[in-house]
Each structure stands twice: as C-alpha cells, then as structure tokens.
PDB file of C-alpha atoms in Angstrom:
ATOM      1  CA  MET A   1      80.375-245.018 -76.418  1.00 42.00           C
ATOM      2  CA  GLU A   2      82.983-242.987 -78.627  1.00 43.00           C
ATOM      3  CA  GLN A   3      84.073-246.134 -80.334  1.00 45.00           C
ATOM      4  CA  GLU A   4      80.524-246.273 -82.098  1.00 42.00           C
ATOM      5  CA  PHE A   5      80.752-242.846 -83.641  1.00 43.00           C
ATOM      6  CA  GLU A   6      82.618-244.167 -86.775  1.00 45.00           C
ATOM      7  CA  PHE A   7      80.196-246.993 -87.447  1.00 46.00           C
ATOM      8  CA  ALA A   8      78.356-247.109 -90.813  1.00 47.00           C
ATOM      9  CA  PRO A   9      74.774-245.842 -90.786  1.00 57.00           C
ATOM     10  CA  ARG A  10      73.364-249.420 -90.996  1.00 44.00           C
ATOM     11  CA  ILE A  11      75.366-250.484 -87.905  1.00 44.00           C
ATOM     12  CA  ALA A  12      74.490-247.270 -86.055  1.00 55.00           C
ATOM     13  CA  GLN A  13      70.878-248.065 -86.639  1.00 56.00           C
ATOM     14  CA  ALA A  14      71.299-251.442 -85.133  1.00 44.00           C
ATOM     15  CA  ILE A  15      72.847-249.849 -82.024  1.00 53.00           C
ATOM     16  CA  VAL A  16      69.759-247.602 -81.639  1.00 55.00           C
ATOM     17  CA  GLU A  17      67.474-250.582 -82.040  1.00 52.00           C
ATOM     18  CA  GLU A  18      69.371-252.528 -79.450  1.00 46.00           C
ATOM     19  CA  ALA A  19      69.294-249.620 -77.081  1.00 51.00           C
ATOM     20  CA  GLN A  20      65.542-249.240 -77.550  1.00 51.00           C
ATOM     21  CA  SER A  21      65.009-253.084 -76.925  1.00 45.00           C
ATOM     22  CA  SER A  22      67.114-253.040 -73.810  1.00 43.00           C
ATOM     23  CA  LEU A  23      65.309-249.913 -72.475  1.00 46.00           C
ATOM     24  CA  SER A  24      61.735-251.221 -73.094  1.00 43.00           C
ATOM     25  CA  SER A  25      62.605-254.583 -71.522  1.00 39.00           C
ATOM     26  CA  GLY A  26      64.297-253.044 -68.479  1.00 41.00           C
ATOM     27  CA  SER A  27      63.466-253.984 -64.874  1.00 45.00           C
ATOM     28  CA  ASP A  28      61.035-252.170 -62.878  1.00 55.00           C
ATOM     29  CA  GLU A  29      63.173-252.586 -59.793  1.00 67.00           C
ATOM     30  CA  VAL A  30      64.284-249.444 -57.968  1.00 76.00           C
ATOM     31  CA  GLY A  31      67.901-249.069 -56.461  1.00 86.00           C
ATOM     32  CA  PHE A  32      68.905-247.994 -52.961  1.00 90.00           C
ATOM     33  CA  GLY A  33      67.593-244.558 -52.167  1.00 93.00           C
ATOM     34  CA  GLN A  34      65.125-244.659 -55.055  1.00 95.00           C
ATOM     35  CA  LEU A  35      61.413-244.528 -54.824  1.00 96.00           C
ATOM     36  CA  ARG A  36      58.791-245.236 -57.581  1.00 96.00           C
ATOM     37  CA  VAL A  37      55.995-242.589 -57.559  1.00 95.00           C
ATOM     38  CA  TYR A  38      53.112-241.886 -59.892  1.00 94.00           C
ATOM     39  CA  LEU A  39      53.024-238.338 -61.078  1.00 93.00           C
ATOM     40  CA  VAL A  40      50.868-236.388 -63.534  1.00 90.00           C
ATOM     41  CA  ARG A  41      51.800-237.059 -67.155  1.00 89.00           C
ATOM     42  CA  ARG A  42      53.719-234.129 -68.692  1.00 82.00           C
ATOM     43  CA  ASP A  43      51.198-233.911 -71.641  1.00 76.00           C
ATOM     44  CA  ALA A  44      48.078-234.127 -69.425  1.00 70.00           C
ATOM     45  CA  GLY A  45      47.105-230.476 -69.623  1.00 62.00           C
ATOM     46  CA  HIS A  46      45.163-228.585 -67.135  1.00 57.00           C
ATOM     47  CA  GLY A  47      41.629-228.047 -65.870  1.00 52.00           C
ATOM     48  CA  ARG A  48      40.827-231.689 -64.861  1.00 54.00           C
ATOM     49  CA  ALA A  49      40.048-233.090 -61.422  1.00 53.00           C
ATOM     50  CA  LEU A  50      43.170-234.739 -60.100  1.00 57.00           C
ATOM     51  CA  ARG A  51      41.396-238.172 -60.166  1.00 64.00           C
ATOM     52  CA  GLU A  52      40.676-237.949 -63.827  1.00 64.00           C
ATOM     53  CA  THR A  53      44.266-236.734 -64.681  1.00 77.00           C
ATOM     54  CA  PRO A  54      46.512-239.411 -66.294  1.00 87.00           C
ATOM     55  CA  THR A  55      49.524-240.357 -64.359  1.00 90.00           C
ATOM     56  CA  HIS A  56      52.897-241.791 -65.156  1.00 90.00           C
ATOM     57  CA  PRO A  57      55.324-244.007 -63.064  1.00 95.00           C
ATOM     58  CA  VAL A  58      58.586-242.213 -62.225  1.00 95.00           C
ATOM     59  CA  CYS A  59      61.750-243.579 -60.473  1.00 96.00           C
ATOM     60  CA  TRP A  60      62.743-240.802 -58.025  1.00 97.00           C
ATOM     61  CA  THR A  61      66.276-240.650 -56.616  1.00 96.00           C
ATOM     62  CA  VAL A  62      65.488-239.286 -53.085  1.00 96.00           C
ATOM     63  CA  ASP A  63      68.824-240.289 -51.662  1.00 97.00           C
ATOM     64  CA  ALA A  64      71.889-240.238 -53.835  1.00 95.00           C
ATOM     65  CA  GLY A  65      74.043-241.755 -51.160  1.00 95.00           C
ATOM     66  CA  ALA A  66      77.641-240.318 -51.065  1.00 94.00           C
ATOM     67  CA  GLU A  67      76.963-237.459 -53.252  1.00 94.00           C
ATOM     68  CA  ASP A  68      74.098-236.210 -50.881  1.00 96.00           C
ATOM     69  CA  GLN A  69      76.303-236.836 -47.786  1.00 96.00           C
ATOM     70  CA  GLU A  70      79.159-234.574 -49.362  1.00 94.00           C
ATOM     71  CA  ILE A  71      76.593-231.877 -49.816  1.00 95.00           C
ATOM     72  CA  LEU A  72      75.094-232.263 -46.305  1.00 96.00           C
ATOM     73  CA  GLY A  73      78.628-232.190 -44.792  1.00 96.00           C
ATOM     74  CA  LYS A  74      79.751-229.038 -46.770  1.00 94.00           C
ATOM     75  CA  TYR A  75      76.610-226.994 -47.011  1.00 95.00           C
ATOM     76  CA  GLY A  76      74.083-228.280 -44.501  1.00 96.00           C
ATOM     77  CA  ARG A  77      70.393-229.673 -44.726  1.00 97.00           C
ATOM     78  CA  VAL A  78      68.843-226.691 -46.401  1.00 97.00           C
ATOM     79  CA  SER A  79      71.297-226.884 -49.411  1.00 96.00           C
ATOM     80  CA  LEU A  80      70.877-230.663 -49.633  1.00 97.00           C
ATOM     81  CA  ARG A  81      67.231-230.343 -49.759  1.00 98.00           C
ATOM     82  CA  GLN A  82      67.379-227.727 -52.526  1.00 96.00           C
ATOM     83  CA  VAL A  83      69.649-229.968 -54.501  1.00 96.00           C
ATOM     84  CA  ARG A  84      67.186-232.899 -54.056  1.00 97.00           C
ATOM     85  CA  ILE A  85      64.346-230.653 -55.247  1.00 97.00           C
ATOM     86  CA  GLN A  86      66.239-229.970 -58.450  1.00 95.00           C
ATOM     87  CA  ARG A  87      67.071-233.582 -59.064  1.00 96.00           C
ATOM     88  CA  LEU A  88      63.541-234.830 -58.366  1.00 97.00           C
ATOM     89  CA  LEU A  89      62.057-232.276 -60.690  1.00 95.00           C
ATOM     90  CA  SER A  90      64.618-232.932 -63.450  1.00 91.00           C
ATOM     91  CA  GLU A  91      64.027-236.712 -63.166  1.00 93.00           C
ATOM     92  CA  ALA A  92      60.344-236.313 -63.330  1.00 93.00           C
ATOM     93  CA  VAL A  93      60.533-234.303 -66.575  1.00 89.00           C
ATOM     94  CA  GLU A  94      63.107-236.513 -68.213  1.00 88.00           C
ATOM     95  CA  GLN A  95      60.624-239.507 -67.513  1.00 91.00           C
ATOM     96  CA  GLY A  96      57.566-237.752 -69.012  1.00 89.00           C
ATOM     97  CA  ALA A  97      55.891-236.375 -65.865  1.00 92.00           C
ATOM     98  CA  LEU A  98      55.580-233.248 -63.854  1.00 92.00           C
ATOM     99  CA  ALA A  99      55.649-232.998 -60.047  1.00 94.00           C
ATOM    100  CA  SER A 100      53.821-230.463 -57.832  1.00 92.00           C
ATOM    101  CA  GLN A 101      55.155-228.791 -54.637  1.00 94.00           C
ATOM    102  CA  GLU A 102      52.960-231.159 -52.750  1.00 95.00           C
ATOM    103  CA  ASP A 103      54.580-234.273 -54.322  1.00 96.00           C
ATOM    104  CA  LEU A 104      57.994-232.900 -53.305  1.00 97.00           C
ATOM    105  CA  ALA A 105      56.931-232.221 -49.805  1.00 96.00           C
ATOM    106  CA  ARG A 106      55.517-235.756 -49.495  1.00 96.00           C
ATOM    107  CA  VAL A 107      58.767-237.557 -50.390  1.00 97.00           C
ATOM    108  CA  LEU A 108      61.079-235.175 -48.654  1.00 97.00           C
ATOM    109  CA  HIS A 109      59.039-235.227 -45.449  1.00 96.00           C
ATOM    110  CA  VAL A 110      58.669-231.496 -45.111  1.00 96.00           C
ATOM    111  CA  ASP A 111      55.716-229.321 -45.297  1.00 96.00           C
ATOM    112  CA  VAL A 112      54.713-227.417 -48.478  1.00 95.00           C
ATOM    113  CA  ARG A 113      55.667-224.098 -46.970  1.00 96.00           C
ATOM    114  CA  THR A 114      59.217-225.305 -46.780  1.00 97.00           C
ATOM    115  CA  ILE A 115      59.205-226.365 -50.443  1.00 97.00           C
ATOM    116  CA  LYS A 116      57.839-223.141 -51.432  1.00 96.00           C
ATOM    117  CA  ARG A 117      60.551-221.242 -49.619  1.00 97.00           C
ATOM    118  CA  ASP A 118      63.197-223.440 -51.164  1.00 97.00           C
ATOM    119  CA  CYS A 119      61.728-222.969 -54.579  1.00 95.00           C
ATOM    120  CA  LYS A 120      61.632-219.280 -54.176  1.00 94.00           C
ATOM    121  CA  ALA A 121      65.292-219.205 -53.215  1.00 95.00           C
ATOM    122  CA  LEU A 122      66.369-221.357 -56.051  1.00 93.00           C
ATOM    123  CA  GLN A 123      64.414-219.229 -58.657  1.00 90.00           C
ATOM    124  CA  SER A 124      65.947-215.989 -57.267  1.00 90.00           C
ATOM    125  CA  GLN A 125      69.408-217.688 -58.218  1.00 87.00           C
ATOM    126  CA  GLY A 126      68.073-218.171 -61.868  1.00 84.00           C
ATOM    127  CA  VAL A 127      67.208-221.885 -61.624  1.00 86.00           C
ATOM    128  CA  TRP A 128      64.283-222.999 -63.683  1.00 83.00           C
ATOM    129  CA  LEU A 129      62.037-225.407 -61.679  1.00 90.00           C
ATOM    130  CA  PRO A 130      59.651-227.339 -63.871  1.00 88.00           C
ATOM    131  CA  LEU A 131      56.836-227.723 -61.434  1.00 90.00           C
ATOM    132  CA  ARG A 132      53.206-228.818 -62.339  1.00 85.00           C
ATOM    133  CA  GLY A 133      51.233-225.480 -62.694  1.00 69.00           C
ATOM    134  CA  ALA A 134      54.302-223.550 -63.603  1.00 65.00           C
ATOM    135  CA  MET A 135      54.618-225.064 -66.979  1.00 55.00           C
ATOM    136  CA  CYS A 136      51.331-223.642 -68.410  1.00 47.00           C
ATOM    137  CA  GLY A 137      51.450-220.585 -70.659  1.00 40.00           C
ATOM    138  CA  ILE A 138      55.138-219.963 -70.179  1.00 40.00           C
ATOM    139  CA  GLY A 139      58.336-220.688 -72.024  1.00 44.00           C
ATOM    140  CA  ARG A 140      60.748-223.205 -70.795  1.00 54.00           C
ATOM    141  CA  GLY A 141      63.759-221.917 -68.941  1.00 60.00           C
ATOM    142  CA  GLN A 142      66.933-223.707 -68.174  1.00 70.00           C
ATOM    143  CA  SER A 143      67.314-226.451 -65.579  1.00 80.00           C
ATOM    144  CA  HIS A 144      70.097-226.616 -63.071  1.00 87.00           C
ATOM    145  CA  LYS A 145      72.080-229.025 -65.343  1.00 90.00           C
ATOM    146  CA  ALA A 146      71.843-226.549 -68.292  1.00 89.00           C
ATOM    147  CA  LEU A 147      72.878-223.651 -66.098  1.00 89.00           C
ATOM    148  CA  ILE A 148      75.863-225.626 -64.904  1.00 93.00           C
ATOM    149  CA  ILE A 149      76.862-226.725 -68.441  1.00 95.00           C
ATOM    150  CA  ARG A 150      76.550-223.100 -69.728  1.00 92.00           C
ATOM    151  CA  ARG A 151      78.640-221.695 -66.865  1.00 93.00           C
ATOM    152  CA  TRP A 152      81.374-224.471 -67.265  1.00 95.00           C
ATOM    153  CA  LEU A 153      81.363-223.531 -71.049  1.00 94.00           C
ATOM    154  CA  GLN A 154      82.108-219.980 -70.067  1.00 92.00           C
ATOM    155  CA  GLY A 155      85.111-221.069 -68.148  1.00 93.00           C
ATOM    156  CA  GLU A 156      84.076-221.889 -64.605  1.00 94.00           C
ATOM    157  CA  THR A 157      85.898-224.766 -62.897  1.00 94.00           C
ATOM    158  CA  TYR A 158      84.422-227.714 -60.977  1.00 93.00           C
ATOM    159  CA  ASP A 159      85.303-226.223 -57.582  1.00 93.00           C
ATOM    160  CA  GLN A 160      83.639-222.806 -58.678  1.00 94.00           C
ATOM    161  CA  LEU A 161      80.458-224.510 -59.675  1.00 94.00           C
ATOM    162  CA  GLU A 162      80.454-226.684 -56.562  1.00 93.00           C
ATOM    163  CA  ARG A 163      80.616-223.528 -54.306  1.00 91.00           C
ATOM    164  CA  SER A 164      78.044-221.598 -56.300  1.00 89.00           C
ATOM    165  CA  THR A 165      75.487-224.330 -57.089  1.00 90.00           C
ATOM    166  CA  LYS A 166      75.981-226.593 -53.962  1.00 89.00           C
ATOM    167  CA  HIS A 167      76.008-229.647 -56.291  1.00 92.00           C
ATOM    168  CA  ALA A 168      78.606-232.281 -55.574  1.00 91.00           C
ATOM    169  CA  VAL A 169      81.555-232.266 -57.833  1.00 92.00           C
ATOM    170  CA  VAL A 170      80.735-235.828 -58.849  1.00 92.00           C
ATOM    171  CA  SER A 171      77.479-234.819 -60.050  1.00 92.00           C
ATOM    172  CA  ILE A 172      78.751-231.679 -61.867  1.00 94.00           C
ATOM    173  CA  ARG A 173      81.307-233.957 -63.571  1.00 94.00           C
ATOM    174  CA  ARG A 174      78.565-236.469 -64.610  1.00 93.00           C
ATOM    175  CA  TYR A 175      76.406-233.657 -66.152  1.00 94.00           C
ATOM    176  CA  ILE A 176      79.383-232.395 -68.242  1.00 95.00           C
ATOM    177  CA  GLN A 177      80.554-235.820 -69.287  1.00 94.00           C
ATOM    178  CA  THR A 178      76.953-236.556 -70.437  1.00 94.00           C
ATOM    179  CA  PHE A 179      76.885-233.181 -72.319  1.00 96.00           C
ATOM    180  CA  LEU A 180      80.018-234.093 -74.134  1.00 95.00           C
ATOM    181  CA  ARG A 181      78.628-237.426 -75.126  1.00 93.00           C
ATOM    182  CA  VAL A 182      75.543-235.663 -76.469  1.00 95.00           C
ATOM    183  CA  MET A 183      77.514-233.219 -78.462  1.00 94.00           C
ATOM    184  CA  ALA A 184      79.843-235.885 -79.929  1.00 92.00           C
ATOM    185  CA  LEU A 185      76.850-237.849 -81.124  1.00 93.00           C
ATOM    186  CA  HIS A 186      75.028-234.869 -82.358  1.00 93.00           C
ATOM    187  CA  GLN A 187      78.117-233.957 -84.446  1.00 91.00           C
ATOM    188  CA  ALA A 188      78.278-237.451 -85.815  1.00 90.00           C
ATOM    189  CA  GLY A 189      74.807-237.008 -87.208  1.00 93.00           C
ATOM    190  CA  PHE A 190      72.406-238.722 -84.693  1.00 94.00           C
ATOM    191  CA  THR A 191      69.058-237.362 -84.079  1.00 94.00           C
ATOM    192  CA  PRO A 192      68.032-236.239 -80.613  1.00 93.00           C
ATOM    193  CA  THR A 193      65.830-239.431 -80.197  1.00 93.00           C
ATOM    194  CA  GLU A 194      68.773-241.691 -81.215  1.00 94.00           C
ATOM    195  CA  VAL A 195      71.092-239.656 -78.856  1.00 94.00           C
ATOM    196  CA  ALA A 196      68.634-240.103 -76.018  1.00 91.00           C
ATOM    197  CA  HIS A 197      68.675-243.872 -76.416  1.00 91.00           C
ATOM    198  CA  LEU A 198      72.263-244.187 -76.792  1.00 92.00           C
ATOM    199  CA  THR A 199      73.089-242.236 -73.681  1.00 91.00           C
ATOM    200  CA  HIS A 200      70.025-243.585 -71.752  1.00 89.00           C
ATOM    201  CA  ASN A 201      68.717-240.148 -71.090  1.00 88.00           C
ATOM    202  CA  GLY A 202      65.325-238.602 -71.897  1.00 87.00           C
ATOM    203  CA  VAL A 203      64.734-236.532 -75.020  1.00 89.00           C
ATOM    204  CA  ALA A 204      63.823-233.596 -72.932  1.00 86.00           C
ATOM    205  CA  LEU A 205      67.444-233.479 -71.505  1.00 89.00           C
ATOM    206  CA  ILE A 206      68.898-233.904 -74.833  1.00 93.00           C
ATOM    207  CA  ASP A 207      66.863-231.073 -76.281  1.00 92.00           C
ATOM    208  CA  GLU A 208      67.879-228.942 -73.445  1.00 90.00           C
ATOM    209  CA  TYR A 209      71.654-229.703 -73.829  1.00 93.00           C
ATOM    210  CA  LEU A 210      71.320-229.021 -77.724  1.00 94.00           C
ATOM    211  CA  ALA A 211      69.721-225.683 -76.777  1.00 92.00           C
ATOM    212  CA  VAL A 212      72.588-224.769 -74.397  1.00 92.00           C
ATOM    213  CA  TYR A 213      74.996-225.664 -77.385  1.00 91.00           C
ATOM    214  CA  HIS A 214      73.263-223.403 -79.779  1.00 90.00           C
ATOM    215  CA  ALA A 215      72.796-220.565 -77.354  1.00 89.00           C
ATOM    216  CA  CYS A 216      76.467-220.482 -76.340  1.00 85.00           C
ATOM    217  CA  ASP A 217      77.848-218.984 -79.659  1.00 82.00           C
ATOM    218  CA  ASP A 218      80.606-216.967 -78.088  1.00 88.00           C
ATOM    219  CA  VAL A 219      84.206-217.666 -78.797  1.00 91.00           C
ATOM    220  CA  VAL A 220      85.060-218.735 -75.266  1.00 90.00           C
ATOM    221  CA  SER A 221      82.267-221.318 -74.934  1.00 91.00           C
ATOM    222  CA  ARG A 222      82.874-222.760 -78.559  1.00 91.00           C
ATOM    223  CA  THR A 223      86.706-222.991 -77.978  1.00 93.00           C
ATOM    224  CA  ARG A 224      86.145-224.719 -74.575  1.00 92.00           C
ATOM    225  CA  LEU A 225      83.842-227.259 -76.261  1.00 93.00           C
ATOM    226  CA  ALA A 226      85.980-227.909 -79.077  1.00 93.00           C
ATOM    227  CA  GLU A 227      89.065-228.500 -76.828  1.00 93.00           C
ATOM    228  CA  GLN A 228      87.014-230.973 -74.589  1.00 92.00           C
ATOM    229  CA  LEU A 229      85.715-232.967 -77.567  1.00 91.00           C
ATOM    230  CA  ALA A 230      89.177-233.111 -78.879  1.00 91.00           C
ATOM    231  CA  ARG A 231      90.440-234.501 -75.629  1.00 88.00           C
ATOM    232  CA  VAL A 232      87.691-237.053 -75.630  1.00 82.00           C
ATOM    233  CA  GLN A 233      88.698-238.234 -79.134  1.00 80.00           C
ATOM    234  CA  ARG A 234      92.385-238.428 -78.226  1.00 82.00           C
ATOM    235  CA  THR A 235      91.543-240.497 -75.022  1.00 77.00           C
ATOM    236  CA  THR A 236      89.465-242.753 -77.214  1.00 73.00           C
ATOM    237  CA  ALA A 237      92.049-243.218 -79.798  1.00 72.00           C
ATOM    238  CA  LYS A 238      94.594-244.074 -77.253  1.00 73.00           C
ATOM    239  CA  LYS A 239      92.345-246.798 -75.662  1.00 71.00           C
ATOM    240  CA  ARG A 240      91.906-248.234 -79.178  1.00 71.00           C
ATOM    241  CA  ARG A 241      95.641-248.508 -79.709  1.00 73.00           C
ATOM    242  CA  SER A 242      96.010-250.183 -76.395  1.00 73.00           C
ATOM    243  CA  GLN A 243      93.525-252.863 -77.245  1.00 66.00           C
TER     244      GLN A 243
END
C-alpha cells in the first residue's frame, strides 16, 4: 500500500476507482466463523414499527478463530463475550447498520440480561458501544479501537494494552497497522472516502481514526506517531530497493 503514496493524482484516482469496482463486485460469501445478518440501517431514525424499519445486510465475525481462543484461554468466557460484543457492534457501524442488545443476545446465544450486564461493565471502563437506541440524541464517543489507538499513542505497549483491554495482541497490532496506513494516506492528501476504499474499511472508522489523530495533540502522541510513520517509510523504501 505504501508504494502507492508517491503516485500522481491521475494514477491515484485510478487506484481509487479500481478499489471501488472490486468492492462493489465482491462476493456475498461469508467466511469461517462469520454470519450474515440483517440489522436496522444506521440512518433509519427512530419512531417506526420494527417491521417498517429499513434493514441492511451485515457480515458479522462471531468467531475470530485463533484470536478468540487466545482470549478465552487467558481471560475466560466473560472477557471473550465482551470482546465479541465490541467487535460485532463495530462491524455493524462500519457496514452502515446498528445492532440492539437483542441482536447481540441472539447471535451470542445468551439472554439479554447477560448482554446488558456486559455492556454496563464495558461502559464503566470508558468503552463506547454504538447500540441502536443509544445513538439517538447523544454525541458519538470512542469505540474500543479508537481507545486502544489513543492509549498506544500515549505510550502503552502491546502487552499493557492486551492486559487492560483483554483484546488479543494480533487484533491490537491490526488496529494500529490500519491506523498507520490511514494516517499515511491522509497525510498524502487522500480524502476519507478514498482512504476507506483503499484500506477496505468503512468511512465511519476512518473518520474515527482521524478524530483520534486530531484530538491527540500532545507531544508524546505526535512524536510516537511521527516515529512509527517514519519506520513504515523506511521499511517500504528497503523493500523497493530489494525488488
């Protein structure tokens, strides 16, 4: 991806158009551990009967395989379920939909009271949960991904983040790598929509990562980001020379 940063605008636009084409023609198949569900559209509003509310197909990763097994082995079933709740809600928003606690209970095979208890525990830790019904009339908070990125920028290590968030290190590393790609493309002049297509993420996630970037204006965070982006550029340059 970094090799594309130096392309002329005309070529960069072609890359964006190709990404849009490949996304729009993608397969409807779901992978192992995934489930296709229909959730209320994010822009559906409130006050309608459920049968009259427009829905949107969402691919949910109910079981992330080795990542989930790692969390289960280290922290137990409750922590695994809470990580899954965060992942499912994030995937719903990124795909243009919102889930309710009932939706979560259904796919995780627990009762709604258990989901409510887990949500309360997560919210007490400062985690924003984009649940349907909780999005009306309030400002958007920060998702678990944004919180992890912000704390990483402030100096926390992967191990520290794993212990405090109960997310697998491989997941944390993926969030950070995606964030760095987003920042590199943003600094190269790409719009949020273009960045979303080039990184195969939703615009909502790109906007959230950009908000983290603009909010973290302290010296520690900006220095860490500059160092990591410089490291990515050095790695990319080294790969180019070896080709």
